[in-house]
mmCIF file of N, CA, C and O in Angstrom:
data_model
loop_
_atom_site.group_PDB
_atom_site.id
_atom_site.type_symbol
_atom_site.label_atom_id
_atom_site.label_comp_id
_atom_site.label_asym_id
_atom_site.label_seq_id
_atom_site.Cartn_x
_atom_site.Cartn_y
_atom_site.Cartn_z
ATOM 1 N N GLU A 16 1.011 -29.029 -15.564
ATOM 2 C CA GLU A 16 1.111 -28.865 -14.130
ATOM 3 C C GLU A 16 1.915 -27.608 -13.789
ATOM 4 O O GLU A 16 1.558 -26.877 -12.897
ATOM 5 N N SER A 17 2.991 -27.378 -14.527
ATOM 6 C CA SER A 17 3.814 -26.199 -14.309
ATOM 7 C C SER A 17 3.019 -24.922 -14.568
ATOM 8 O O SER A 17 3.145 -23.948 -13.843
ATOM 9 N N ARG A 18 2.197 -24.955 -15.605
ATOM 10 C CA ARG A 18 1.373 -23.789 -15.932
ATOM 11 C C ARG A 18 0.356 -23.521 -14.837
ATOM 12 O O ARG A 18 0.103 -22.376 -14.476
ATOM 13 N N SER A 19 -0.209 -24.570 -14.266
ATOM 14 C CA SER A 19 -1.173 -24.437 -13.179
ATOM 15 C C SER A 19 -0.509 -23.827 -11.946
ATOM 16 O O SER A 19 -1.074 -22.941 -11.303
ATOM 17 N N ALA A 20 0.690 -24.290 -11.626
ATOM 18 C CA ALA A 20 1.418 -23.744 -10.478
ATOM 19 C C ALA A 20 1.747 -22.282 -10.711
ATOM 20 O O ALA A 20 1.653 -21.460 -9.798
ATOM 21 N N SER A 21 2.127 -21.941 -11.933
ATOM 22 C CA SER A 21 2.447 -20.561 -12.267
ATOM 23 C C SER A 21 1.219 -19.666 -12.119
ATOM 24 O O SER A 21 1.306 -18.556 -11.599
ATOM 25 N N THR A 22 0.071 -20.158 -12.557
ATOM 26 C CA THR A 22 -1.182 -19.404 -12.434
ATOM 27 C C THR A 22 -1.543 -19.219 -10.972
ATOM 28 O O THR A 22 -1.965 -18.136 -10.560
ATOM 29 N N GLU A 23 -1.353 -20.269 -10.168
ATOM 30 C CA GLU A 23 -1.630 -20.164 -8.730
ATOM 31 C C GLU A 23 -0.716 -19.147 -8.075
ATOM 32 O O GLU A 23 -1.160 -18.356 -7.244
ATOM 33 N N ASP A 24 0.564 -19.170 -8.437
ATOM 34 C CA ASP A 24 1.517 -18.205 -7.884
ATOM 35 C C ASP A 24 1.109 -16.779 -8.235
ATOM 36 O O ASP A 24 1.162 -15.887 -7.395
ATOM 37 N N LEU A 25 0.711 -16.556 -9.465
ATOM 38 C CA LEU A 25 0.293 -15.231 -9.908
ATOM 39 C C LEU A 25 -0.956 -14.786 -9.156
ATOM 40 O O LEU A 25 -1.027 -13.661 -8.661
ATOM 41 N N THR A 26 -1.930 -15.687 -9.029
ATOM 42 C CA THR A 26 -3.169 -15.363 -8.320
ATOM 43 C C THR A 26 -2.878 -15.050 -6.853
ATOM 44 O O THR A 26 -3.381 -14.065 -6.307
ATOM 45 N N THR A 27 -2.038 -15.862 -6.228
ATOM 46 C CA THR A 27 -1.669 -15.625 -4.829
ATOM 47 C C THR A 27 -0.965 -14.281 -4.695
ATOM 48 O O THR A 27 -1.232 -13.527 -3.760
ATOM 49 N N GLY A 28 -0.080 -13.977 -5.630
ATOM 50 C CA GLY A 28 0.626 -12.695 -5.594
ATOM 51 C C GLY A 28 -0.314 -11.518 -5.739
ATOM 52 O O GLY A 28 -0.173 -10.514 -5.047
ATOM 53 N N ILE A 29 -1.287 -11.633 -6.613
ATOM 54 C CA ILE A 29 -2.264 -10.557 -6.816
ATOM 55 C C ILE A 29 -3.093 -10.355 -5.555
ATOM 56 O O ILE A 29 -3.296 -9.226 -5.104
ATOM 57 N N VAL A 30 -3.551 -11.449 -4.969
ATOM 58 C CA VAL A 30 -4.355 -11.361 -3.744
ATOM 59 C C VAL A 30 -3.526 -10.737 -2.620
ATOM 60 O O VAL A 30 -4.011 -9.884 -1.875
ATOM 61 N N ASP A 31 -2.241 -11.141 -2.509
ATOM 62 C CA ASP A 31 -1.365 -10.597 -1.482
ATOM 63 C C ASP A 31 -1.182 -9.091 -1.661
ATOM 64 O O ASP A 31 -1.284 -8.328 -0.709
ATOM 65 N N VAL A 32 -0.936 -8.661 -2.878
ATOM 66 C CA VAL A 32 -0.740 -7.228 -3.143
ATOM 67 C C VAL A 32 -2.034 -6.465 -2.871
ATOM 68 O O VAL A 32 -2.016 -5.390 -2.264
ATOM 69 N N GLN A 33 -3.173 -7.029 -3.262
ATOM 70 C CA GLN A 33 -4.456 -6.365 -3.011
ATOM 71 C C GLN A 33 -4.703 -6.222 -1.508
ATOM 72 O O GLN A 33 -5.176 -5.181 -1.044
ATOM 73 N N SER A 34 -4.369 -7.242 -0.755
ATOM 74 C CA SER A 34 -4.527 -7.188 0.697
ATOM 75 C C SER A 34 -3.618 -6.109 1.298
ATOM 76 O O SER A 34 -4.043 -5.338 2.166
ATOM 77 N N ARG A 35 -2.385 -6.052 0.819
ATOM 78 C CA ARG A 35 -1.465 -5.037 1.302
ATOM 79 C C ARG A 35 -1.928 -3.639 0.918
ATOM 80 O O ARG A 35 -1.767 -2.687 1.696
ATOM 81 N N LEU A 36 -2.524 -3.488 -0.266
ATOM 82 C CA LEU A 36 -3.057 -2.189 -0.685
ATOM 83 C C LEU A 36 -4.167 -1.740 0.262
ATOM 84 O O LEU A 36 -4.205 -0.580 0.680
ATOM 85 N N THR A 37 -5.061 -2.652 0.592
ATOM 86 C CA THR A 37 -6.163 -2.335 1.505
ATOM 87 C C THR A 37 -5.631 -1.904 2.864
ATOM 88 O O THR A 37 -6.072 -0.897 3.434
ATOM 89 N N THR A 38 -4.654 -2.644 3.373
ATOM 90 C CA THR A 38 -4.055 -2.320 4.664
ATOM 91 C C THR A 38 -3.346 -0.971 4.619
ATOM 92 O O THR A 38 -3.467 -0.161 5.542
ATOM 93 N N MET A 39 -2.611 -0.721 3.535
ATOM 94 C CA MET A 39 -1.871 0.542 3.411
ATOM 95 C C MET A 39 -2.826 1.736 3.328
ATOM 96 O O MET A 39 -2.578 2.779 3.929
ATOM 97 N N LYS A 40 -3.932 1.582 2.600
ATOM 98 C CA LYS A 40 -4.911 2.673 2.502
ATOM 99 C C LYS A 40 -5.513 2.979 3.871
ATOM 100 O O LYS A 40 -5.693 4.146 4.235
ATOM 101 N N ALA A 41 -5.799 1.937 4.637
ATOM 102 C CA ALA A 41 -6.355 2.141 5.980
ATOM 103 C C ALA A 41 -5.338 2.820 6.887
ATOM 104 O O ALA A 41 -5.680 3.725 7.664
ATOM 105 N N SER A 42 -4.082 2.410 6.786
ATOM 106 C CA SER A 42 -3.017 3.009 7.584
ATOM 107 C C SER A 42 -2.853 4.491 7.244
ATOM 108 O O SER A 42 -2.717 5.339 8.129
ATOM 109 N N LEU A 43 -2.891 4.803 5.965
ATOM 110 C CA LEU A 43 -2.769 6.186 5.514
ATOM 111 C C LEU A 43 -3.941 7.022 6.043
ATOM 112 O O LEU A 43 -3.745 8.149 6.518
ATOM 113 N N ALA A 44 -5.125 6.464 6.011
ATOM 114 C CA ALA A 44 -6.302 7.181 6.521
ATOM 115 C C ALA A 44 -6.164 7.447 8.025
ATOM 116 O O ALA A 44 -6.518 8.539 8.507
ATOM 117 N N ARG A 45 -5.632 6.472 8.776
ATOM 118 C CA ARG A 45 -5.450 6.665 10.223
ATOM 119 C C ARG A 45 -4.450 7.784 10.508
ATOM 120 O O ARG A 45 -4.670 8.619 11.390
ATOM 121 N N VAL A 46 -3.346 7.807 9.751
ATOM 122 C CA VAL A 46 -2.340 8.852 9.975
ATOM 123 C C VAL A 46 -2.913 10.224 9.617
ATOM 124 O O VAL A 46 -2.691 11.205 10.326
ATOM 125 N N ARG A 47 -3.672 10.283 8.542
ATOM 126 C CA ARG A 47 -4.299 11.567 8.180
ATOM 127 C C ARG A 47 -5.283 12.024 9.254
ATOM 128 O O ARG A 47 -5.380 13.219 9.542
ATOM 129 N N ALA A 48 -6.003 11.085 9.850
ATOM 130 C CA ALA A 48 -6.923 11.439 10.937
ATOM 131 C C ALA A 48 -6.146 11.960 12.138
ATOM 132 O O ALA A 48 -6.595 12.908 12.813
ATOM 133 N N LEU A 49 -4.994 11.375 12.403
ATOM 134 C CA LEU A 49 -4.158 11.858 13.502
ATOM 135 C C LEU A 49 -3.658 13.269 13.238
ATOM 136 O O LEU A 49 -3.505 14.061 14.171
ATOM 137 N N MET A 50 -3.411 13.586 11.975
ATOM 138 C CA MET A 50 -2.948 14.942 11.642
ATOM 139 C C MET A 50 -3.981 15.980 12.056
ATOM 140 O O MET A 50 -3.621 17.077 12.480
ATOM 141 N N ASP A 51 -5.250 15.632 11.944
ATOM 142 C CA ASP A 51 -6.316 16.562 12.342
ATOM 143 C C ASP A 51 -6.277 16.841 13.834
ATOM 144 O O ASP A 51 -6.772 17.870 14.285
ATOM 145 N N LYS A 52 -5.688 15.927 14.597
ATOM 146 C CA LYS A 52 -5.647 16.073 16.055
ATOM 147 C C LYS A 52 -4.292 16.554 16.563
ATOM 148 O O LYS A 52 -4.123 16.756 17.754
ATOM 149 N N ALA A 53 -3.336 16.705 15.656
ATOM 150 C CA ALA A 53 -2.001 17.142 16.069
ATOM 151 C C ALA A 53 -2.069 18.536 16.679
ATOM 152 O O ALA A 53 -2.769 19.415 16.172
ATOM 153 N N THR A 54 -1.334 18.711 17.773
ATOM 154 C CA THR A 54 -1.378 19.995 18.476
ATOM 155 C C THR A 54 -0.039 20.719 18.502
ATOM 156 O O THR A 54 0.029 21.882 18.892
ATOM 157 N N THR A 55 1.019 20.021 18.101
ATOM 158 C CA THR A 55 2.330 20.669 18.100
ATOM 159 C C THR A 55 2.951 20.567 16.711
ATOM 160 O O THR A 55 2.613 19.677 15.925
ATOM 161 N N LEU A 56 3.869 21.464 16.443
ATOM 162 C CA LEU A 56 4.579 21.456 15.174
ATOM 163 C C LEU A 56 5.343 20.139 15.001
ATOM 164 O O LEU A 56 5.375 19.562 13.914
ATOM 165 N N SER A 57 5.913 19.652 16.069
ATOM 166 C CA SER A 57 6.666 18.400 16.037
ATOM 167 C C SER A 57 5.763 17.239 15.603
ATOM 168 O O SER A 57 6.172 16.399 14.793
ATOM 169 N N GLN A 58 4.561 17.201 16.138
ATOM 170 C CA GLN A 58 3.612 16.146 15.752
ATOM 171 C C GLN A 58 3.250 16.254 14.274
ATOM 172 O O GLN A 58 3.192 15.254 13.559
ATOM 173 N N VAL A 59 3.004 17.465 13.821
ATOM 174 C CA VAL A 59 2.639 17.683 12.417
ATOM 175 C C VAL A 59 3.773 17.235 11.495
ATOM 176 O O VAL A 59 3.540 16.535 10.509
ATOM 177 N N VAL A 60 4.995 17.625 11.821
ATOM 178 C CA VAL A 60 6.150 17.261 10.999
ATOM 179 C C VAL A 60 6.303 15.744 10.956
ATOM 180 O O VAL A 60 6.519 15.160 9.885
ATOM 181 N N ASP A 61 6.199 15.089 12.103
ATOM 182 C CA ASP A 61 6.327 13.640 12.168
ATOM 183 C C ASP A 61 5.232 12.960 11.349
ATOM 184 O O ASP A 61 5.502 12.036 10.571
ATOM 185 N N LEU A 62 4.014 13.419 11.503
ATOM 186 C CA LEU A 62 2.890 12.813 10.788
ATOM 187 C C LEU A 62 2.979 13.068 9.284
ATOM 188 O O LEU A 62 2.635 12.188 8.488
ATOM 189 N N GLU A 63 3.445 14.249 8.892
ATOM 190 C CA GLU A 63 3.617 14.524 7.462
ATOM 191 C C GLU A 63 4.655 13.575 6.849
ATOM 192 O O GLU A 63 4.485 13.099 5.730
ATOM 193 N N ALA A 64 5.705 13.288 7.594
ATOM 194 C CA ALA A 64 6.723 12.348 7.113
ATOM 195 C C ALA A 64 6.116 10.952 6.966
ATOM 196 O O ALA A 64 6.387 10.243 5.988
ATOM 197 N N GLN A 65 5.282 10.568 7.913
ATOM 198 C CA GLN A 65 4.629 9.260 7.834
ATOM 199 C C GLN A 65 3.660 9.194 6.654
ATOM 200 O O GLN A 65 3.580 8.163 5.969
ATOM 201 N N VAL A 66 2.929 10.269 6.423
ATOM 202 C CA VAL A 66 2.014 10.309 5.284
ATOM 203 C C VAL A 66 2.804 10.179 3.984
ATOM 204 O O VAL A 66 2.436 9.392 3.099
ATOM 205 N N ALA A 67 3.891 10.918 3.862
ATOM 206 C CA ALA A 67 4.705 10.868 2.646
ATOM 207 C C ALA A 67 5.236 9.455 2.401
ATOM 208 O O ALA A 67 5.198 8.951 1.269
ATOM 209 N N GLN A 68 5.716 8.798 3.465
ATOM 210 C CA GLN A 68 6.244 7.438 3.323
ATOM 211 C C GLN A 68 5.138 6.466 2.916
ATOM 212 O O GLN A 68 5.324 5.642 2.021
ATOM 213 N N ARG A 69 3.986 6.574 3.556
ATOM 214 C CA ARG A 69 2.879 5.668 3.242
ATOM 215 C C ARG A 69 2.357 5.904 1.817
ATOM 216 O O ARG A 69 2.002 4.969 1.121
ATOM 217 N N GLU A 70 2.322 7.166 1.392
ATOM 218 C CA GLU A 70 1.895 7.457 0.021
ATOM 219 C C GLU A 70 2.865 6.858 -0.993
ATOM 220 O O GLU A 70 2.444 6.295 -2.001
ATOM 221 N N ALA A 71 4.157 6.945 -0.702
ATOM 222 C CA ALA A 71 5.159 6.356 -1.595
ATOM 223 C C ALA A 71 5.002 4.836 -1.640
ATOM 224 O O ALA A 71 5.054 4.219 -2.713
ATOM 225 N N ASP A 72 4.797 4.233 -0.477
ATOM 226 C CA ASP A 72 4.587 2.782 -0.417
ATOM 227 C C ASP A 72 3.325 2.383 -1.173
ATOM 228 O O ASP A 72 3.310 1.374 -1.880
ATOM 229 N N LEU A 73 2.284 3.183 -1.027
ATOM 230 C CA LEU A 73 1.025 2.903 -1.710
ATOM 231 C C LEU A 73 1.198 2.995 -3.224
ATOM 232 O O LEU A 73 0.703 2.140 -3.965
ATOM 233 N N GLU A 74 1.916 3.997 -3.690
ATOM 234 C CA GLU A 74 2.171 4.131 -5.134
ATOM 235 C C GLU A 74 2.949 2.924 -5.659
ATOM 236 O O GLU A 74 2.657 2.403 -6.735
ATOM 237 N N SER A 75 3.937 2.490 -4.894
ATOM 238 C CA SER A 75 4.741 1.339 -5.292
ATOM 239 C C SER A 75 3.882 0.073 -5.354
ATOM 240 O O SER A 75 3.962 -0.696 -6.318
ATOM 241 N N LEU A 76 3.054 -0.137 -4.350
ATOM 242 C CA LEU A 76 2.174 -1.307 -4.343
ATOM 243 C C LEU A 76 1.165 -1.251 -5.482
ATOM 244 O O LEU A 76 0.859 -2.274 -6.101
ATOM 245 N N THR A 77 0.654 -0.066 -5.756
ATOM 246 C CA THR A 77 -0.305 0.091 -6.847
ATOM 247 C C THR A 77 0.349 -0.276 -8.176
ATOM 248 O O THR A 77 -0.246 -0.982 -8.999
ATOM 249 N N ALA A 78 1.575 0.163 -8.369
ATOM 250 C CA ALA A 78 2.296 -0.177 -9.597
ATOM 251 C C ALA A 78 2.520 -1.681 -9.691
ATOM 252 O O ALA A 78 2.332 -2.279 -10.756
ATOM 253 N N ARG A 79 2.892 -2.308 -8.582
ATOM 254 C CA ARG A 79 3.086 -3.766 -8.574
ATOM 255 C C ARG A 79 1.788 -4.486 -8.881
ATOM 256 O O ARG A 79 1.775 -5.482 -9.603
ATOM 257 N N SER A 80 0.712 -3.980 -8.335
ATOM 258 C CA SER A 80 -0.598 -4.592 -8.581
ATOM 259 C C SER A 80 -0.950 -4.533 -10.060
ATOM 260 O O SER A 80 -1.420 -5.514 -10.643
ATOM 261 N N GLU A 81 -0.696 -3.382 -10.676
ATOM 262 C CA GLU A 81 -0.984 -3.226 -12.106
ATOM 263 C C GLU A 81 -0.108 -4.150 -12.946
ATOM 264 O O GLU A 81 -0.583 -4.753 -13.910
ATOM 265 N N GLU A 82 1.159 -4.264 -12.577
ATOM 266 C CA GLU A 82 2.076 -5.149 -13.309
ATOM 267 C C GLU A 82 1.610 -6.591 -13.252
ATOM 268 O O GLU A 82 1.600 -7.303 -14.236
ATOM 269 N N ARG A 83 1.197 -7.021 -12.065
ATOM 270 C CA ARG A 83 0.736 -8.415 -11.899
ATOM 271 C C ARG A 83 -0.579 -8.639 -12.625
ATOM 272 O O ARG A 83 -0.821 -9.691 -13.180
ATOM 273 N N ARG A 84 -1.424 -7.621 -12.601
ATOM 274 C CA ARG A 84 -2.739 -7.756 -13.225
ATOM 275 C C ARG A 84 -2.615 -7.952 -14.729
ATOM 276 O O ARG A 84 -3.339 -8.743 -15.327
ATOM 277 N N VAL A 85 -1.677 -7.265 -15.333
ATOM 278 C CA VAL A 85 -1.498 -7.389 -16.786
ATOM 279 C C VAL A 85 -0.513 -8.498 -17.141
ATOM 280 O O VAL A 85 -0.267 -8.750 -18.315
ATOM 281 N N GLY A 86 0.052 -9.133 -16.109
ATOM 282 C CA GLY A 86 0.892 -10.297 -16.326
ATOM 283 C C GLY A 86 2.295 -10.017 -16.766
ATOM 284 O O GLY A 86 2.919 -10.802 -17.456
ATOM 285 N N LYS A 87 2.856 -8.897 -16.348
ATOM 286 C CA LYS A 87 4.252 -8.573 -16.711
ATOM 287 C C LYS A 87 5.212 -9.250 -15.769
ATOM 288 O O LYS A 87 4.992 -9.475 -14.664
#
């Protein structure tokens, strides 16, 4: 029973991370699309900071996803 619960927890964690990855990729795409429409230097700087933060978050989530997938 304990092993079954552990497997369920792992599966739930993987699904949660995958869902967050999908959401983060969509968010990153939206910010990049906004960069194409930026008209001031201030907007560009702000959006570049948001892109950098989202890329870092995406890398972190990707690493977590890989760790869970291989069962570490």
